[in-house]
Tab-separated table of C-alpha atoms in Angstrom:
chain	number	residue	atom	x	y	z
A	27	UNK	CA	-10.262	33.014	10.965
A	28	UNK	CA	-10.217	29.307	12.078
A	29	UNK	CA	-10.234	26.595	10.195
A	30	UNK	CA	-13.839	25.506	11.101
A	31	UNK	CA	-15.136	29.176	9.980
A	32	UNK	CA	-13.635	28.267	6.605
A	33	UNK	CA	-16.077	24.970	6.722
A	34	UNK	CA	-19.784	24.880	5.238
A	35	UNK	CA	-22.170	24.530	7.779
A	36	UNK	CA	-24.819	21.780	7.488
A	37	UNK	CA	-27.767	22.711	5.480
A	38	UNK	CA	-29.649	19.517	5.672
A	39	UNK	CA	-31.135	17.210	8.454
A	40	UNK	CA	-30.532	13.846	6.949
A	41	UNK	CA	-28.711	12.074	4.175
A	42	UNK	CA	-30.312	8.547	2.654
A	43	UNK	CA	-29.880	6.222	-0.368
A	44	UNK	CA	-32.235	6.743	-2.961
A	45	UNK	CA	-31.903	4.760	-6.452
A	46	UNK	CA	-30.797	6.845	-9.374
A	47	UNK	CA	-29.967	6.194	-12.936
A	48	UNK	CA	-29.306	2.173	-12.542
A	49	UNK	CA	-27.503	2.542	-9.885
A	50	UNK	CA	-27.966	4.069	-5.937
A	51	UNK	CA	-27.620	7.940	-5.269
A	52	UNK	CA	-27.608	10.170	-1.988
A	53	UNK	CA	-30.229	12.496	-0.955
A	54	UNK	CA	-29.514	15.566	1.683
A	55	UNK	CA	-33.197	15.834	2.598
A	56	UNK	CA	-34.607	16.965	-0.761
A	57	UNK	CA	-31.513	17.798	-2.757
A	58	UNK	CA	-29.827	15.453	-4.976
A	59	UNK	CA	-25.477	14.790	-3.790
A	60	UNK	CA	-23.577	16.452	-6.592
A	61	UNK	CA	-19.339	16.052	-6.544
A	62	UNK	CA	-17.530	19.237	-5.718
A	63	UNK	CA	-17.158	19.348	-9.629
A	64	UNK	CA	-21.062	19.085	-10.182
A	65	UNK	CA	-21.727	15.647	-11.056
A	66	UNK	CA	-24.467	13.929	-9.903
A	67	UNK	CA	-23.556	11.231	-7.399
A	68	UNK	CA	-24.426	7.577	-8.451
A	69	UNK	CA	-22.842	4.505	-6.680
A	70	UNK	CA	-22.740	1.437	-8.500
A	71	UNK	CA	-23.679	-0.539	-5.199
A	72	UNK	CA	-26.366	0.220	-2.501
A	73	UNK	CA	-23.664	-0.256	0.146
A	74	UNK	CA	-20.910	2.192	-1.258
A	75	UNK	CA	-24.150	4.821	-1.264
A	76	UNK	CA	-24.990	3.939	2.006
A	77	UNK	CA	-21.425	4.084	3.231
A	78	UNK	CA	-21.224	7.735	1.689
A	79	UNK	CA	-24.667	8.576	3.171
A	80	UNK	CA	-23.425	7.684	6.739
A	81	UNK	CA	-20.856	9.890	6.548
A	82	UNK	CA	-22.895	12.406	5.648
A	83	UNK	CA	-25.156	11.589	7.862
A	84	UNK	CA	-22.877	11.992	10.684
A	85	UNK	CA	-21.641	15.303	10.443
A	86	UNK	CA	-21.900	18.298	13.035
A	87	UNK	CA	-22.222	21.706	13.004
A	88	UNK	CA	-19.917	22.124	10.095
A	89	UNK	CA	-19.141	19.346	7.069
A	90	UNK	CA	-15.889	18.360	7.592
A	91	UNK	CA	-14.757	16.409	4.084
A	92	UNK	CA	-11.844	14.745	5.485
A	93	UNK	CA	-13.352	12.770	7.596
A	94	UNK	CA	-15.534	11.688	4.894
A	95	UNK	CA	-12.881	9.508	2.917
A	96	UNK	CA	-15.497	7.040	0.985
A	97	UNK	CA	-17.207	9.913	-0.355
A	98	UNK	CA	-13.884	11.490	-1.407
A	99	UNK	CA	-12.777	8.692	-3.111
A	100	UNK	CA	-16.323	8.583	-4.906
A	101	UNK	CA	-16.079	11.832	-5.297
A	102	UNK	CA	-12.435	11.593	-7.155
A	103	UNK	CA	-13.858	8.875	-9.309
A	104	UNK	CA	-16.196	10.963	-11.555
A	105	UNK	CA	-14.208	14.432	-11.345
A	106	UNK	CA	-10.934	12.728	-12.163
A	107	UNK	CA	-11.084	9.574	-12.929
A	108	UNK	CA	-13.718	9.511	-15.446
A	109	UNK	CA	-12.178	11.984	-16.746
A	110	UNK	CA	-8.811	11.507	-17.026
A	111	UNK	CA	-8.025	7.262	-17.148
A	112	UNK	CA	-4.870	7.054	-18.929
A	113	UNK	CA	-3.283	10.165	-16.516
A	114	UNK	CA	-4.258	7.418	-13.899
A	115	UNK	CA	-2.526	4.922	-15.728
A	116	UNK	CA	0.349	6.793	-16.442
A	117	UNK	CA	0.720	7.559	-12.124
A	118	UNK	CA	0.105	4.027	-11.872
A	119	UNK	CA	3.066	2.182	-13.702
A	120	UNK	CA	4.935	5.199	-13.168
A	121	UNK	CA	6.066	3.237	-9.228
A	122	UNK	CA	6.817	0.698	-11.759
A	123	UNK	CA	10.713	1.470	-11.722
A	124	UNK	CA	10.396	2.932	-8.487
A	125	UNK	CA	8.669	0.714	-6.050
A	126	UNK	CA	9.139	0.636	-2.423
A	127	UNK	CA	9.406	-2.994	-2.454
A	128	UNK	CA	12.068	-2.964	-5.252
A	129	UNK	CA	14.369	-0.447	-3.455
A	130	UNK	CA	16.184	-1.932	-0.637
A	131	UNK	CA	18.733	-0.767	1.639
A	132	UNK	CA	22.321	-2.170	2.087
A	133	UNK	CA	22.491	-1.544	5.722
A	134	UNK	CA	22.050	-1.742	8.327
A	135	UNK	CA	21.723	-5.245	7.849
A	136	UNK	CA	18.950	-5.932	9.750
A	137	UNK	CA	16.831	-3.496	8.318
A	138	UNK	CA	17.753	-4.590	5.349
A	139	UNK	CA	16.815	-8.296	6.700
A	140	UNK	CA	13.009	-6.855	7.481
A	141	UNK	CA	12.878	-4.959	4.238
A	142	UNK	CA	13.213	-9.053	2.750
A	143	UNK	CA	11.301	-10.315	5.023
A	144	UNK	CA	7.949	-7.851	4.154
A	145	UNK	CA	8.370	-7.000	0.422
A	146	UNK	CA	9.932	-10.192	-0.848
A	147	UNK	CA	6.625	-12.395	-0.599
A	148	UNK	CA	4.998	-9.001	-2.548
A	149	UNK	CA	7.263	-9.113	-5.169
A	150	UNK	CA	6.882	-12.539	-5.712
A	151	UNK	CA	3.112	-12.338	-5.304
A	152	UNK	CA	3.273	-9.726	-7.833
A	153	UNK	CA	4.992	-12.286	-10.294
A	154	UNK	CA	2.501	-14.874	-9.806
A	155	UNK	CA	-0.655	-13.190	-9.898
A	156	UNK	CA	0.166	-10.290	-12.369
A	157	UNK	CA	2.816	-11.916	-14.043
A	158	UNK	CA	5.237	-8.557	-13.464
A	159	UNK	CA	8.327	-9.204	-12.116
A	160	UNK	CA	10.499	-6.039	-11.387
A	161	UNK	CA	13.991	-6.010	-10.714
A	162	UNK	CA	15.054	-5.589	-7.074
A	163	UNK	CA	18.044	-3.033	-6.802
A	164	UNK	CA	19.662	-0.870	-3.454
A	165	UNK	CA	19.351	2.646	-3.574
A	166	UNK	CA	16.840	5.014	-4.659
A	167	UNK	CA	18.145	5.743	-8.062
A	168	UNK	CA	15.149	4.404	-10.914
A	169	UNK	CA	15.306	0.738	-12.131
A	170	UNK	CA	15.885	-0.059	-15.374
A	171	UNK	CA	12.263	-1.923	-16.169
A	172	UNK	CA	11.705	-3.742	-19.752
A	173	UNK	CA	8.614	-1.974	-21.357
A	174	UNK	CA	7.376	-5.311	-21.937
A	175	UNK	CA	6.860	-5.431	-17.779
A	176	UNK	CA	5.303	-1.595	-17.933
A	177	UNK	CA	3.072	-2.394	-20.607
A	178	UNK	CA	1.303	-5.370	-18.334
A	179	UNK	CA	1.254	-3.400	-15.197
A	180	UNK	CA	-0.662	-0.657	-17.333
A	181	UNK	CA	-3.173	-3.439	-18.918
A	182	UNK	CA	-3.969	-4.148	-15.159
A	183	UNK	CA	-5.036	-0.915	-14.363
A	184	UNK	CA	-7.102	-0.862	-17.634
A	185	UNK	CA	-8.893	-3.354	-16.885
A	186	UNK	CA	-10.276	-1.899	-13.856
A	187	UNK	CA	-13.410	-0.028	-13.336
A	188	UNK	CA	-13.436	3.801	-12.657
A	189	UNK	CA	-13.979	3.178	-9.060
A	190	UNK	CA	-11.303	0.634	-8.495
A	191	UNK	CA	-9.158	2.468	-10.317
A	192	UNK	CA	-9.545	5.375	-7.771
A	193	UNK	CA	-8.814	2.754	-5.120
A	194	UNK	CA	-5.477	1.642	-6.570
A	195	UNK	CA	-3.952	4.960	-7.336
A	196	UNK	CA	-5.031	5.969	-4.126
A	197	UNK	CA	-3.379	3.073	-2.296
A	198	UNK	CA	-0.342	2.974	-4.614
A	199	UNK	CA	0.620	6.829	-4.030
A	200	UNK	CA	-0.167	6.049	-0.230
A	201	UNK	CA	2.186	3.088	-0.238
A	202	UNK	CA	4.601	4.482	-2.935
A	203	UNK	CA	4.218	0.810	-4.601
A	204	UNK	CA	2.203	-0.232	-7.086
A	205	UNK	CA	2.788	-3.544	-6.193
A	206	UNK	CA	1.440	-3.535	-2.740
A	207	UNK	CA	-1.621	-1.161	-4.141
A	208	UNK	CA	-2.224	-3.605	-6.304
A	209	UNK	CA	-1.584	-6.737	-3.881
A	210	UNK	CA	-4.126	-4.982	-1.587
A	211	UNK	CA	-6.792	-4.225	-3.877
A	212	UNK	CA	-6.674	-7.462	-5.052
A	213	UNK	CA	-7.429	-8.653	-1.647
A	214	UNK	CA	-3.870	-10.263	-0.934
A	215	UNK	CA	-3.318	-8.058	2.099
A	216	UNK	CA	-5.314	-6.657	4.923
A	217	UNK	CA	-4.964	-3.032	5.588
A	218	UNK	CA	-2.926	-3.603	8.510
A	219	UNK	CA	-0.462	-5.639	6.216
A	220	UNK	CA	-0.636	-3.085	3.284
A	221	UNK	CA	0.430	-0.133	6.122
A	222	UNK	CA	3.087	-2.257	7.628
A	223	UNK	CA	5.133	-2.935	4.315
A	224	UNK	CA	4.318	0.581	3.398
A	225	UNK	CA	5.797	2.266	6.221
A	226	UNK	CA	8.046	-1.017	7.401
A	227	UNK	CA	11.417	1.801	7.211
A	228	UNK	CA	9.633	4.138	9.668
A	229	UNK	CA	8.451	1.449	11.963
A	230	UNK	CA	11.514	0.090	12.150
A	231	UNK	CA	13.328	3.722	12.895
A	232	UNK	CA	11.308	3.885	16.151
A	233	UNK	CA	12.016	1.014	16.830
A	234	UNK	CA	15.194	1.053	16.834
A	235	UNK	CA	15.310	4.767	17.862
A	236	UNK	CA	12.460	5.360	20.211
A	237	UNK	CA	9.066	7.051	19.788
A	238	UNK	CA	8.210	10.114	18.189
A	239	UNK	CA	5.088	11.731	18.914
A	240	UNK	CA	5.041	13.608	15.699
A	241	UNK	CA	6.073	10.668	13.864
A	242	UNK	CA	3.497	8.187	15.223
A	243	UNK	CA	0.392	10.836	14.686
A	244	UNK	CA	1.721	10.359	10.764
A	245	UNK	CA	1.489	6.419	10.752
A	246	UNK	CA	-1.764	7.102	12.678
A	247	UNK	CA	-3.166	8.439	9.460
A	248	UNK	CA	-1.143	6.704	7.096
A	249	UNK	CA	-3.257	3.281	8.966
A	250	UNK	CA	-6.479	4.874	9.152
A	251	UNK	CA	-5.778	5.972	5.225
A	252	UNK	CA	-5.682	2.010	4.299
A	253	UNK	CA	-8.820	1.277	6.560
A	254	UNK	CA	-10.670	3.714	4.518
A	255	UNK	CA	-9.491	2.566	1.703
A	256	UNK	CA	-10.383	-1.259	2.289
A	257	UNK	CA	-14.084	-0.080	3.602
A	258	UNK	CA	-14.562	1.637	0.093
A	259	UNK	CA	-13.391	-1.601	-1.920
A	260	UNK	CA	-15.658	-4.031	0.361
A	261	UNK	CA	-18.799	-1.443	-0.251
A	262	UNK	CA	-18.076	-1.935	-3.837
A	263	UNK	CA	-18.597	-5.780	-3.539
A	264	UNK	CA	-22.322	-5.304	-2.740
């Protein structure tokens, strides 16, 4: 069996935004868009709805949900996140102690030279902004991070709505910083810059080493990841 016979087939002939409990909703021709966990979908903006409706919209033969990545984030927002906040939290400041940006190498000195050059303008960003400063260390071995420092990275996240909240776990696991998910979700870098610092050790490998076909396909996604990402926050603005 392929993987495309393990798909659902389309069962509806168009998706638009209708307006639903306060807020804006997506209809497959007649039937209401409920999360895989049965909640009815409602967007708190008309464009996140219509962003989630055009992917819908779009799809062939078969519904393919990973190349719907706004509606699985919206989707992840009321079957987990509503659901489960301070599990969120907890993921969240757990990168507090060890975040990529924190964790540098000792050689070879020029990558360690990048690694400054990317993550030390984050970490001082994060300082400013957040008022969280967390020790930078080599190796990979856990920082040693005052509570004090925890406890305001976790107020952060608390303060965010359910959907943003979905948007900085997501781009904190994808980055394996909470720093630079938070620097990006704040708007203080592009997607391009949030993927570079993210993956600034693998770009410099081929670099250094030469391509890698399997390699590359991973940044690929890893870039097209943050793009999503970014489109989701910026639907949530309007």
């Amino acid at each position: 069996m392929t993987d495309a016979a393990k798909l659902p087939r389309r069962f509806y002939k168009a998706a638009s935004v209708v307006e639903r409990d306060g807020g804006f909703g997506v209809a497959l021709d007649e039937r209401t868009l409920r999360t895989p966990g049965g909640a009815v979908f409602v967007a708190p903006t008309r464009s996140l709805a219509q962003l989630c409706a055009d992917e819908w919209d779009t799809q062939g033969e078969v519904i393919v949900p990973a190349s719907m990545p706004a509606s699985q984030l919206a989707f992840a927002t009321f079957d987990s996140t509503m659901k489960g906040r301070e599990q969120l939290h907890d993921y969240v400041v757990g990168f507090g102690e060890t975040d990529l940006c924190c964790h540098r190498a000792s050689s070879p000195v020029e990558l360690a030279a990048k690694q400054a050059e990317f993550w030390d303008p984050i970490v001082r960003w994060a300082e400013d902004a957040l008022g969280v400063k967390l020790p930078v260390v080599e190796g990979i071995i856990a920082a040693r991070v005052d509570a004090e420092v925890l406890a305001r990275l976790r107020a952060h996240a608390a303060d965010l709505d359910d959907f943003r909240l979905t948007a900085l776990s997501q781009a904190t696991g994808l980055a394996g910083s909470v720093l630079i998910g938070f620097a990006f979700t704040r708007g203080a870098l592009t997607p391009q810059q949030a993927f570079e610092a993210a993956v600034l050790d693998n770009l410099w490998g081929l670099e250094k080493w030469g391509e890698d076909a399997e390699a590359r396909t991973r940044l690929d996604r890893q870039r097209a990841e943050w793009g999503a990402i970014a489109r989701y926050l910026e639907a949530l603005q309007t």
